Amino acid sequence: MLNHNHLISITDFDAKRVRAILALAHQVKKYPAQYRNKLQGKMFGLIFEKPSTRTWISFESGIFGMGGGVIYLGPEDIKLGIREEVKDVARVLNRYLAGMVLRTFSHQTINEFKKYFEGPIINGLSDVEHPCQALADFMTIEEQFGKKAKPVIAFIGDGNNVLNSLILLGALLGIDIHYATPKNHEPNLAVLEQAKALARKSGSKIAGTNDPLEAVRGVDVIYTDVWVSMGEESLRDQKMKAFKGMQVNEALLKHAKKNVRVMHCLPAHRGEEITDGVMESKHSMVFDQAENRLHVQKAVLLHLLQS
Ligand code: CP
Ligand code: NVA
């Protein structure tokens, strides 16, 4: 029987499951010792087609921290779909491993893999989504603002994987998200439609503009990410021109609430999408966000394996 418990897109979960995962993540963070044997005897695979610091190390540390084992396979190791077809790799690894984390260029690769693998599959970033990041972001927001609060978030920058998962999760949880992107760099259209449908149900507002000042006016949180994502290096010159004026800097922060919090999924390119001053300021919660990747992913693993 194939497992249908995956985290490939935020839309794999409803609001109830997300709330259960966030609640578990807070518990795991507070009482890590209570979870130290939960994955005993289970071996996980991490296939990463792109580099990583946070996703790789937080999954490894989290799985070891719960008594499981991990095999990391980097860009030079498995070569999904190049050395061998994805479905063949998936069927072989299915005989060895209890679950997988996949970081791929194409979202389709993960969807193809899941057809042939029984255990849970977690998207560790694709071209379309970064669901683990969004969960850690909302865990951090809950810590900062409380579980009942509905802070307004503005995302300034590229309509990329990070923004796609953020708007889906915001819409699911009833949180308003404003985003400002340059023209032709808006979020994925299909994702946007899904997010708007979720927002209609939860009563939240997902609003896009090309003007960063309009997006940040009076907001509680400003979020940004790199302008050139992994795999887009050849677009660098073009994107640097398109994103001029989209920097999260001291002047932009003045248009938000006085004690606005600043988020960045990292890695950051200081001097491009965010200034060094803002990264190091009292507004920044980027390292709490990074830490929470560990706790939320432990909760995701526990949730997917038990449900
Ligand atoms: N934020 C994030 O996913 O970082 P890595 O690319 O280092 O894993
Ligand atoms: N949008 C970035 C996120 C990195 C965590 C990328 O895909 O490279």
Coordinates of C-alpha atoms and ligand atoms in Angstrom, one line a residue:
M1 CA 0.0 0.0 0.0
L2 CA 1.4 3.4 -1.0
N3 CA 1.5 6.0 1.7
H4 CA -0.5 9.1 1.1
N5 CA 1.0 11.0 3.9
H6 CA 3.4 13.4 2.3
L7 CA 4.4 17.0 2.6
I8 CA 5.1 17.9 -1.0
S9 CA 2.8 21.0 -1.1
I10 CA 1.3 23.0 1.7
T11 CA -2.0 21.9 0.1
D12 CA -1.3 18.3 1.3
F13 CA -2.5 19.6 4.7
D14 CA -5.7 21.2 5.9
A15 CA -5.7 23.9 8.6
K16 CA -6.4 21.3 11.4
R17 CA -3.3 19.3 10.5
V18 CA -1.2 22.4 10.2
R19 CA -2.3 23.5 13.6
A20 CA -1.5 20.0 15.1
I21 CA 2.0 20.1 13.5
L22 CA 2.7 23.6 14.9
A23 CA 1.4 22.6 18.3
L24 CA 3.7 19.5 18.2
A25 CA 6.6 21.6 17.0
H26 CA 6.3 23.9 20.1
Q27 CA 6.3 20.8 22.3
V28 CA 9.3 19.3 20.6
K29 CA 11.2 22.5 21.0
K30 CA 10.4 22.7 24.7
Y31 CA 10.8 19.0 25.6
P32 CA 13.2 17.5 23.0
A33 CA 14.2 14.6 25.4
Q34 CA 10.6 13.3 25.2
Y35 CA 11.1 12.5 21.5
R36 CA 14.6 11.1 21.5
N37 CA 13.6 7.5 20.7
K38 CA 10.6 8.2 18.4
L39 CA 12.4 7.3 15.2
Q40 CA 14.4 4.4 16.5
G41 CA 15.2 1.7 13.9
K42 CA 14.1 4.0 11.0
M43 CA 16.4 5.0 8.2
F44 CA 15.7 8.1 6.1
G45 CA 17.2 9.3 2.8
L46 CA 17.9 12.9 1.8
I47 CA 18.3 13.4 -1.9
F48 CA 19.5 16.9 -2.7
E49 CA 20.0 18.1 -6.2
K50 CA 20.9 21.6 -5.0
P51 CA 23.1 22.8 -2.1
S52 CA 21.7 23.3 1.4
T53 CA 22.7 24.4 4.9
R54 CA 19.5 24.6 6.9
T55 CA 17.4 22.0 5.3
W56 CA 20.1 19.3 5.2
I57 CA 21.5 19.9 8.7
S58 CA 18.2 20.4 10.4
F59 CA 16.8 17.2 9.0
E60 CA 19.9 15.2 9.8
S61 CA 20.2 16.7 13.3
G62 CA 16.4 16.2 13.9
I63 CA 16.3 12.6 12.7
F64 CA 19.4 11.6 14.7
G65 CA 18.0 13.5 17.7
M66 CA 14.9 11.2 17.6
G67 CA 17.0 8.0 17.3
G68 CA 16.7 7.5 13.5
G69 CA 19.4 7.3 10.9
V70 CA 20.0 9.4 7.8
I71 CA 21.8 8.9 4.5
Y72 CA 22.5 12.2 2.6
L73 CA 22.8 12.0 -1.1
G74 CA 24.1 15.2 -2.8
P75 CA 24.0 16.5 -6.3
E76 CA 26.8 14.2 -7.4
D77 CA 25.5 11.0 -5.9
I78 CA 22.2 9.7 -7.2
K79 CA 21.6 11.9 -10.2
L80 CA 17.8 11.3 -10.3
G81 CA 16.5 10.8 -13.8
I82 CA 20.0 11.1 -15.3
R83 CA 21.9 8.0 -14.2
E84 CA 18.6 6.1 -13.7
E85 CA 14.9 6.8 -14.0
V86 CA 13.2 8.3 -11.0
K87 CA 10.8 5.4 -10.7
D88 CA 13.6 2.9 -10.6
V89 CA 15.5 4.8 -7.9
A90 CA 12.2 5.2 -5.9
R91 CA 11.4 1.5 -6.0
V92 CA 14.9 0.5 -4.9
L93 CA 15.1 3.0 -2.1
N94 CA 11.6 1.9 -1.0
R95 CA 13.2 -1.4 0.0
Y96 CA 15.8 0.3 2.2
L97 CA 14.3 3.5 3.7
A98 CA 11.3 4.6 5.9
G99 CA 11.0 8.1 4.4
M100 CA 12.6 10.6 2.1
V101 CA 13.4 14.3 1.9
L102 CA 13.8 15.5 -1.6
R103 CA 15.3 18.8 -2.8
T104 CA 14.8 18.9 -6.6
F105 CA 14.9 21.3 -9.5
S106 CA 11.5 20.1 -10.7
H107 CA 8.5 19.7 -8.5
Q108 CA 7.4 17.0 -10.9
T109 CA 10.4 14.8 -9.8
I110 CA 9.0 14.7 -6.3
N111 CA 5.5 13.8 -7.6
E112 CA 6.9 11.1 -9.7
F113 CA 9.0 9.7 -6.8
K114 CA 5.9 9.5 -4.6
K115 CA 4.1 7.1 -7.0
Y116 CA 6.7 4.4 -6.3
F117 CA 7.7 5.0 -2.6
E118 CA 5.7 3.8 0.4
G119 CA 7.0 6.0 3.2
P120 CA 6.4 9.7 3.7
I121 CA 8.0 12.1 1.3
I122 CA 8.9 15.6 2.3
N123 CA 9.6 18.4 -0.1
G124 CA 12.9 20.0 1.0
L125 CA 12.5 22.7 -1.7
S126 CA 11.5 22.5 -5.4
D127 CA 11.0 25.1 -8.1
V128 CA 7.4 25.5 -6.9
E129 CA 7.3 25.2 -3.1
H130 CA 9.3 25.2 0.1
P131 CA 6.7 23.9 2.6
C132 CA 9.0 23.2 5.5
Q133 CA 10.2 26.8 5.4
A134 CA 6.6 28.1 5.5
L135 CA 5.8 25.9 8.5
A136 CA 8.9 27.1 10.4
D137 CA 8.0 30.7 9.5
F138 CA 4.5 30.4 11.0
M139 CA 6.0 28.7 14.1
T140 CA 8.3 31.7 14.5
I141 CA 5.4 34.1 13.9
E142 CA 3.3 32.3 16.6
E143 CA 6.3 32.6 19.0
Q144 CA 6.6 36.2 18.3
F145 CA 3.0 37.3 18.2
G146 CA 1.1 34.6 20.1
K147 CA -1.0 31.8 18.7
K148 CA -4.3 33.7 18.4
A149 CA -2.8 36.9 16.8
K150 CA -3.2 37.6 13.1
P151 CA -0.2 39.7 12.1
V152 CA -0.2 41.1 8.6
I153 CA 2.8 39.9 6.5
A154 CA 4.4 41.7 3.5
F155 CA 6.7 39.7 1.3
I156 CA 9.0 41.9 -0.9
G157 CA 10.9 40.3 -3.8
D158 CA 10.6 37.4 -6.1
G159 CA 7.4 35.3 -6.6
N160 CA 9.4 32.2 -5.9
N161 CA 9.0 28.8 -4.1
V162 CA 9.3 30.5 -0.7
L163 CA 6.5 33.0 -1.5
N164 CA 4.3 30.3 -3.0
S165 CA 4.3 28.2 0.1
L166 CA 4.0 31.3 2.3
I167 CA 0.8 32.5 0.6
L168 CA -0.7 29.0 0.6
L169 CA -0.1 28.6 4.4
G170 CA -1.2 32.2 5.2
A171 CA -4.4 31.6 3.3
L172 CA -5.0 28.3 5.0
L173 CA -4.5 29.8 8.5
G174 CA -6.4 33.0 7.8
I175 CA -3.4 35.4 7.8
D176 CA -3.3 38.4 5.4
I177 CA -0.3 38.5 3.1
H178 CA 0.6 41.4 0.9
Y179 CA 3.3 40.7 -1.7
A180 CA 5.3 43.1 -3.9
T181 CA 7.1 41.7 -6.9
P182 CA 8.4 43.3 -10.1
K183 CA 6.1 42.8 -13.1
N184 CA 6.5 39.2 -14.6
H185 CA 7.9 37.9 -11.3
E186 CA 4.6 37.3 -9.6
P187 CA 3.9 34.0 -7.7
N188 CA 3.0 30.9 -9.7
L189 CA -0.5 31.4 -11.2
A190 CA -1.8 28.0 -10.2
V191 CA -0.6 28.4 -6.7
L192 CA -2.1 31.9 -6.5
E193 CA -5.4 30.6 -7.5
Q194 CA -5.2 27.8 -4.9
A195 CA -4.2 30.4 -2.3
K196 CA -7.1 32.7 -3.2
A197 CA -9.6 29.8 -2.9
L198 CA -8.2 28.9 0.5
A199 CA -8.3 32.6 1.6
R200 CA -11.9 32.9 0.6
K201 CA -12.6 30.0 3.1
S202 CA -10.5 31.3 5.9
G203 CA -11.4 34.9 5.5
S204 CA -7.8 36.2 4.8
K205 CA -6.6 38.5 2.1
I206 CA -3.8 37.7 -0.4
A207 CA -3.0 40.9 -2.2
G208 CA -0.3 41.6 -4.8
T209 CA 1.3 44.8 -6.1
N210 CA 4.5 46.0 -7.8
D211 CA 5.0 48.7 -5.2
P212 CA 7.0 47.7 -2.1
L213 CA 5.8 50.8 -0.2
E214 CA 2.2 49.9 -0.7
A215 CA 2.8 46.3 0.4
V216 CA 4.6 47.2 3.7
R217 CA 2.3 50.0 4.8
G218 CA 1.3 49.4 8.4
V219 CA 2.3 45.7 8.4
D220 CA 3.6 43.6 11.3
V221 CA 6.1 41.5 9.4
I222 CA 8.3 42.1 6.3
Y223 CA 9.7 39.0 4.6
T224 CA 12.2 38.7 1.8
D225 CA 14.3 36.1 0.0
V226 CA 17.0 36.1 -2.7
W227 CA 16.3 37.5 -6.1
V228 CA 18.2 34.8 -7.9
S229 CA 17.2 31.3 -6.7
M230 CA 19.3 28.2 -7.0
G231 CA 19.2 27.1 -10.7
E232 CA 18.6 30.6 -12.0
E233 CA 22.2 31.8 -12.0
S234 CA 22.0 32.5 -15.8
L235 CA 19.2 35.0 -15.2
R236 CA 21.3 37.0 -12.7
D237 CA 22.0 40.2 -14.7
Q238 CA 18.4 40.4 -15.9
K239 CA 16.9 39.8 -12.5
M240 CA 19.2 42.3 -10.7
K241 CA 17.8 45.0 -13.1
A242 CA 14.2 43.9 -12.6
F243 CA 14.4 43.9 -8.8
K244 CA 15.9 47.3 -8.4
G245 CA 13.9 49.2 -5.8
M246 CA 12.8 45.9 -4.1
Q247 CA 15.4 45.9 -1.3
V248 CA 14.3 45.5 2.3
N249 CA 16.2 48.4 3.8
E250 CA 16.0 50.9 6.7
A251 CA 13.9 53.3 4.6
L252 CA 11.3 50.7 3.7
L253 CA 10.9 49.6 7.3
K254 CA 9.8 53.1 8.3
H255 CA 6.5 52.5 6.4
A256 CA 5.6 49.4 8.4
K257 CA 4.7 49.2 12.1
K258 CA 7.3 50.7 14.4
N259 CA 8.3 47.4 15.9
V260 CA 8.0 45.5 12.6
R261 CA 9.7 42.0 12.5
V262 CA 11.8 41.1 9.6
M263 CA 12.1 37.6 8.2
H264 CA 14.3 35.9 5.6
C265 CA 14.5 32.2 4.9
L266 CA 18.3 32.4 4.3
P267 CA 20.8 32.2 2.6
A268 CA 20.7 36.0 2.4
H269 CA 22.6 38.2 -0.2
R270 CA 23.3 41.2 2.0
G271 CA 23.3 44.4 -0.1
E272 CA 20.9 42.9 -2.6
E273 CA 17.4 41.9 -1.3
I274 CA 18.2 43.0 2.3
T275 CA 20.7 45.4 3.8
D276 CA 23.3 44.3 6.4
G277 CA 21.8 46.8 8.8
V278 CA 18.3 45.3 8.7
M279 CA 19.7 41.8 9.0
E280 CA 21.6 42.7 12.1
S281 CA 18.9 45.0 13.6
K282 CA 16.5 44.4 16.5
H283 CA 13.8 43.8 13.9
S284 CA 15.4 40.7 12.5
M285 CA 14.2 37.3 13.6
V286 CA 16.0 35.4 10.8
F287 CA 18.0 33.1 13.2
D288 CA 14.9 32.1 15.2
Q289 CA 13.3 31.2 11.8
A290 CA 16.3 29.1 10.9
E291 CA 16.3 27.4 14.3
N292 CA 12.6 26.5 14.0
R293 CA 13.3 24.5 10.8
L294 CA 14.7 21.9 13.2
H295 CA 11.7 21.7 15.5
V296 CA 9.0 22.0 12.9
Q297 CA 10.6 19.3 10.7
K298 CA 10.8 16.9 13.7
A299 CA 7.1 17.6 14.2
V300 CA 6.4 17.0 10.5
L301 CA 8.2 13.6 10.6
L302 CA 6.4 12.5 13.7
H303 CA 3.0 13.6 12.3
L304 CA 3.5 11.9 9.0
L305 CA 4.7 8.6 10.5
Q306 CA 1.8 8.4 13.0
S307 CA -1.1 9.4 10.8
Ligands
CP1 N1 16.2 28.2 4.0 C1 16.7 27.1 3.5 O1 16.0 26.2 3.0 O2 18.1 27.1 3.5 P1 19.0 26.0 2.8 O3 19.0 26.2 1.3 O4 20.4 26.3 3.4 O5 18.6 24.6 3.2
NVA2 N1 14.3 30.8 -3.3 C1 15.5 30.3 -2.8 C2 15.3 29.7 -1.4 C3 16.5 29.1 -0.8 C4 16.2 28.5 0.5 C5 16.0 29.2 -3.8 O1 15.2 28.4 -4.3 O2 17.2 29.2 -4.0

